[in-house]
Short mmCIF file of C-alpha atoms in Angstrom, two decimals:
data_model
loop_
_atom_site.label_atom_id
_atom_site.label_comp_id
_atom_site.label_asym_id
_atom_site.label_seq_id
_atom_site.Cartn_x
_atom_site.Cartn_y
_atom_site.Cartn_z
CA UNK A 39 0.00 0.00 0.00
CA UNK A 40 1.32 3.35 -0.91
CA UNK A 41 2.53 5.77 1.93
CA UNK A 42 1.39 8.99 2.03
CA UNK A 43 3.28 11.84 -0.38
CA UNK A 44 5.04 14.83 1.37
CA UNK A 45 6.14 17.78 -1.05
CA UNK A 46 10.16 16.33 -0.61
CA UNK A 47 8.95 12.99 -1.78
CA UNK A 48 6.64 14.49 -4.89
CA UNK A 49 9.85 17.34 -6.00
CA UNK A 50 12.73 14.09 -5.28
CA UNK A 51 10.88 11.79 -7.64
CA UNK A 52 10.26 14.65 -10.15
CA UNK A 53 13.94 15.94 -9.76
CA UNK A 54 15.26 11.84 -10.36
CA UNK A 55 13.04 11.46 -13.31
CA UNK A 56 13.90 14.64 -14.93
CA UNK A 57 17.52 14.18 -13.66
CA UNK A 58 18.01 11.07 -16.00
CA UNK A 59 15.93 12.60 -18.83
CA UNK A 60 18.20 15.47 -18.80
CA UNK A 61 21.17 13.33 -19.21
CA UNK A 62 19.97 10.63 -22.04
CA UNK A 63 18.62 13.95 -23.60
CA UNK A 64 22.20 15.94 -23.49
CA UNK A 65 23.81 12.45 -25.30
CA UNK A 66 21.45 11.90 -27.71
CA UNK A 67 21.51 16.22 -28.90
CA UNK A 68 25.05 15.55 -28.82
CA UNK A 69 25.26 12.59 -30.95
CA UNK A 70 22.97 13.52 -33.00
CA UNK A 71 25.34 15.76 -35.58
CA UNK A 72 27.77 13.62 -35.66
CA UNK A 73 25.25 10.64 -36.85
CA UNK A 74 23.68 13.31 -39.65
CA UNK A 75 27.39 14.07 -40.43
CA UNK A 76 28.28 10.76 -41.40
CA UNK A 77 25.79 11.62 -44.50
CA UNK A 78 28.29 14.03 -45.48
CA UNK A 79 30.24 10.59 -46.80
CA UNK A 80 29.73 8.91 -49.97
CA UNK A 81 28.25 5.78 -48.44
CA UNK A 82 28.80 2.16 -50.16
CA UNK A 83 26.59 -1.06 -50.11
CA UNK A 84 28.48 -2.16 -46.92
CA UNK A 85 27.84 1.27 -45.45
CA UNK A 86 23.65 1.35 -45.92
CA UNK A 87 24.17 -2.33 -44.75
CA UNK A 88 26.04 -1.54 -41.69
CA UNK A 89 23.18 1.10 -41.00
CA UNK A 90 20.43 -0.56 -41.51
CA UNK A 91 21.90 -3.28 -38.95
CA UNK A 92 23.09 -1.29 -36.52
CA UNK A 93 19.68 0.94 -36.30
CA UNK A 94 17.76 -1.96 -36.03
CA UNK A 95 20.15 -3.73 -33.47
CA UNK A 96 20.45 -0.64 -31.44
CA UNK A 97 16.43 -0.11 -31.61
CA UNK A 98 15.93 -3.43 -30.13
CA UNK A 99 19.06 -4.27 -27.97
CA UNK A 100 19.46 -0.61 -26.15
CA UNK A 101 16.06 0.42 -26.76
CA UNK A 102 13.44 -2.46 -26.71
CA UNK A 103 15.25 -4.74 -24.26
CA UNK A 104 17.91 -2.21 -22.48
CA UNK A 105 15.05 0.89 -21.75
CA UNK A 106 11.48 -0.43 -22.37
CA UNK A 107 12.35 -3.94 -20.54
CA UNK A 108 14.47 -2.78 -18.01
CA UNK A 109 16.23 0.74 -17.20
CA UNK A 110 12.66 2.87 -17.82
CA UNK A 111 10.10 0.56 -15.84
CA UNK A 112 13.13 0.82 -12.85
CA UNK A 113 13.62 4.25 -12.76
CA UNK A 114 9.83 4.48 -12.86
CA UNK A 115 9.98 2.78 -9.94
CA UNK A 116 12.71 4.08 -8.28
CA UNK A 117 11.39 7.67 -8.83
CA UNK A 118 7.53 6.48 -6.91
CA UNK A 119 9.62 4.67 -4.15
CA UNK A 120 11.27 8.13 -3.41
CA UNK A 121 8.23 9.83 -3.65
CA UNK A 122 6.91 7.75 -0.63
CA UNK A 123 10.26 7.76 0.81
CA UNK A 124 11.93 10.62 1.00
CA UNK A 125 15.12 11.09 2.88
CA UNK A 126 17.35 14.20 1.90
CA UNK A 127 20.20 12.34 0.47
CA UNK A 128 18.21 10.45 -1.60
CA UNK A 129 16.39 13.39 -3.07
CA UNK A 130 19.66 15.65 -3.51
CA UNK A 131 21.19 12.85 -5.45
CA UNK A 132 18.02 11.98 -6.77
CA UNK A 133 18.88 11.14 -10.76
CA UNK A 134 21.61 8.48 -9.67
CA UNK A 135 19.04 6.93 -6.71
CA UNK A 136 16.41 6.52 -9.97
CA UNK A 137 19.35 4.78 -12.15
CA UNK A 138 20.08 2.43 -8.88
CA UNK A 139 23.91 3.66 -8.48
CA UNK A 140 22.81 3.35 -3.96
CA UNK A 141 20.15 1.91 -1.77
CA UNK A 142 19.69 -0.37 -4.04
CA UNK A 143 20.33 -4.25 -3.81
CA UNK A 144 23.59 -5.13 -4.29
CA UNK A 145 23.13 -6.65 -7.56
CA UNK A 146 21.37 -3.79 -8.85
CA UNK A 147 24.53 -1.25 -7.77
CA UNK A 148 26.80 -3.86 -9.10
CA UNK A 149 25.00 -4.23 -12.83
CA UNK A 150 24.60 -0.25 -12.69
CA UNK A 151 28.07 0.48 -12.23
CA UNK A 152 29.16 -2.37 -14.79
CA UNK A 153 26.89 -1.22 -17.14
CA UNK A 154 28.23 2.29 -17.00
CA UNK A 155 31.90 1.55 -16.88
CA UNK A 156 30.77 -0.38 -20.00
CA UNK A 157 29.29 1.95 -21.94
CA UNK A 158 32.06 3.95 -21.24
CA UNK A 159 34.48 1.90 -22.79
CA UNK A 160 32.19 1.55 -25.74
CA UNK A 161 31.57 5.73 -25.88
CA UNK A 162 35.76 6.04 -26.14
CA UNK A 163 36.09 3.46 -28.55
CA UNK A 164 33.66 4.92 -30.73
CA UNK A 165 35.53 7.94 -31.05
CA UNK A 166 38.75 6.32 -32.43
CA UNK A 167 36.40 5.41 -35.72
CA UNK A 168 36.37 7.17 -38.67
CA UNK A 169 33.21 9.16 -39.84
CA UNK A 170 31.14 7.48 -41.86
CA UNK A 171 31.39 4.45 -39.49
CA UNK A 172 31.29 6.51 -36.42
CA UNK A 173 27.87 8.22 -37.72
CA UNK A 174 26.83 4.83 -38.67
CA UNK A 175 27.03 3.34 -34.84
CA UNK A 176 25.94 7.25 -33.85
CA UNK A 177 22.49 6.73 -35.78
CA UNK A 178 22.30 3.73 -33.94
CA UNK A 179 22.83 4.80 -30.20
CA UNK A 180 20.53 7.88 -31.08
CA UNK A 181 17.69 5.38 -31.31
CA UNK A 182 18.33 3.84 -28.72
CA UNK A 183 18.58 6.75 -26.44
CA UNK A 184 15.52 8.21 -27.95
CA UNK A 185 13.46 5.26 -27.36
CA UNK A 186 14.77 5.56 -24.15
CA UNK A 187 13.43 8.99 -22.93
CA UNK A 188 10.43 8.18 -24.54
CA UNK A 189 9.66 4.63 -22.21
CA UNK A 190 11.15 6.61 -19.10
CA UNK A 191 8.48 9.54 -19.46
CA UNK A 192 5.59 6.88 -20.38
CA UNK A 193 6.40 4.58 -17.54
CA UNK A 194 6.83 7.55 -15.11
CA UNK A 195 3.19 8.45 -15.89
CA UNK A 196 1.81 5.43 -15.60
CA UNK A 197 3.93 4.61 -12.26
CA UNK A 198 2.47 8.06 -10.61
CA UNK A 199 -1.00 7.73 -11.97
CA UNK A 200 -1.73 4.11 -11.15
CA UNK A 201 -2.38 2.66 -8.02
CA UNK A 202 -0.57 -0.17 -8.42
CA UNK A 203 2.56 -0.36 -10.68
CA UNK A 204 4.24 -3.64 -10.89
CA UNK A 205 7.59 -2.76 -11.33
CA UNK A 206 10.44 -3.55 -8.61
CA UNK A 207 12.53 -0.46 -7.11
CA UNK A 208 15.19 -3.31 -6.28
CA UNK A 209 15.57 -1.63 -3.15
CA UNK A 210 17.49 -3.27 -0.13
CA UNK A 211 14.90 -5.04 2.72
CA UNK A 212 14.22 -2.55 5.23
CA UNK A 213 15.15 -3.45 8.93
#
């Protein structure tokens, strides 16, 4: 049963939820140019190939599975936990509590911080490519990323307007 909202709890969950948006909004307007400037490139066979692939790939891997299955629903829930439980570390650092970086189970910190360190390593390996192929895998990640912010605003609505939302916060057992 939900606990009772207090104005910290409402502003925390709205600050985590816009917190995250803000960032998968800032990477996708900044990868953006550099996936329409790989268009500047006479593109071969194998290049229309490799972005047809990787768009679709990206669209399902990072955006069907990665957001809509997993990261959005979470942060969802994550965001309506805060809102019912408001302490004032939680809401200052609001955007990483929502993305499960702390008080979160252990195996939710641990695949948080792997998955970041991950990505990463993938973000700085990118940038050693040349354009067109670094547009190419740009388009890519831009769909994903905008899939993304579109799951995390649809799931935040439904997870504040629904009485019941059955998504996990993976937070630790309280004592």
């Amino acid at each position: 049963m939900d606990r009772p909202t207090s104005l910290t709890g409402t502003l925390a969950a709205a600050w985590g939820i816009a917190g995250v948006l803000v960032l998968l909004g800032s990477a996708t307007m900044r990868l953006a140019p550099l996936a329409v400037d790989a268009f500047h490139y006479p593109f071969t066979a194998m290049h229309w190939l490799s972005l047809i692939v990787i768009v679709a790939g990206m669209a399902y891997a990072e955006g069907y599975r990665g957001f809509q299955q997993g990261f959005s629903p979470r942060v969802a829930a994550r965001a309506r936990y805060l809102r019912e439980h408001a302490r004032p570390l939680h809401a200052l650092f609001a955007p990483f509590f929502c993305m499960g970086y702390f008080h979160a189970t252990r195996r939710r910190r641990i695949t948080s911080i792997s998955l970041t360190a991950g990505i990463i390593v993938l973000v700085l390996m990118v940038r050693l490519l040349d354009q067109p192929w670094r547009g190419i895998i740009d388009a890519g990640v831009v769909v994903g990323l905008g899939w993304g912010v579109v799951t995390i605003i649809l799931f935040s609505v439904l997870a504040f307007r629904n009485t019941v939302f059955p998504y996990s916060p993976e937070v630790p057992e309280e004592r």
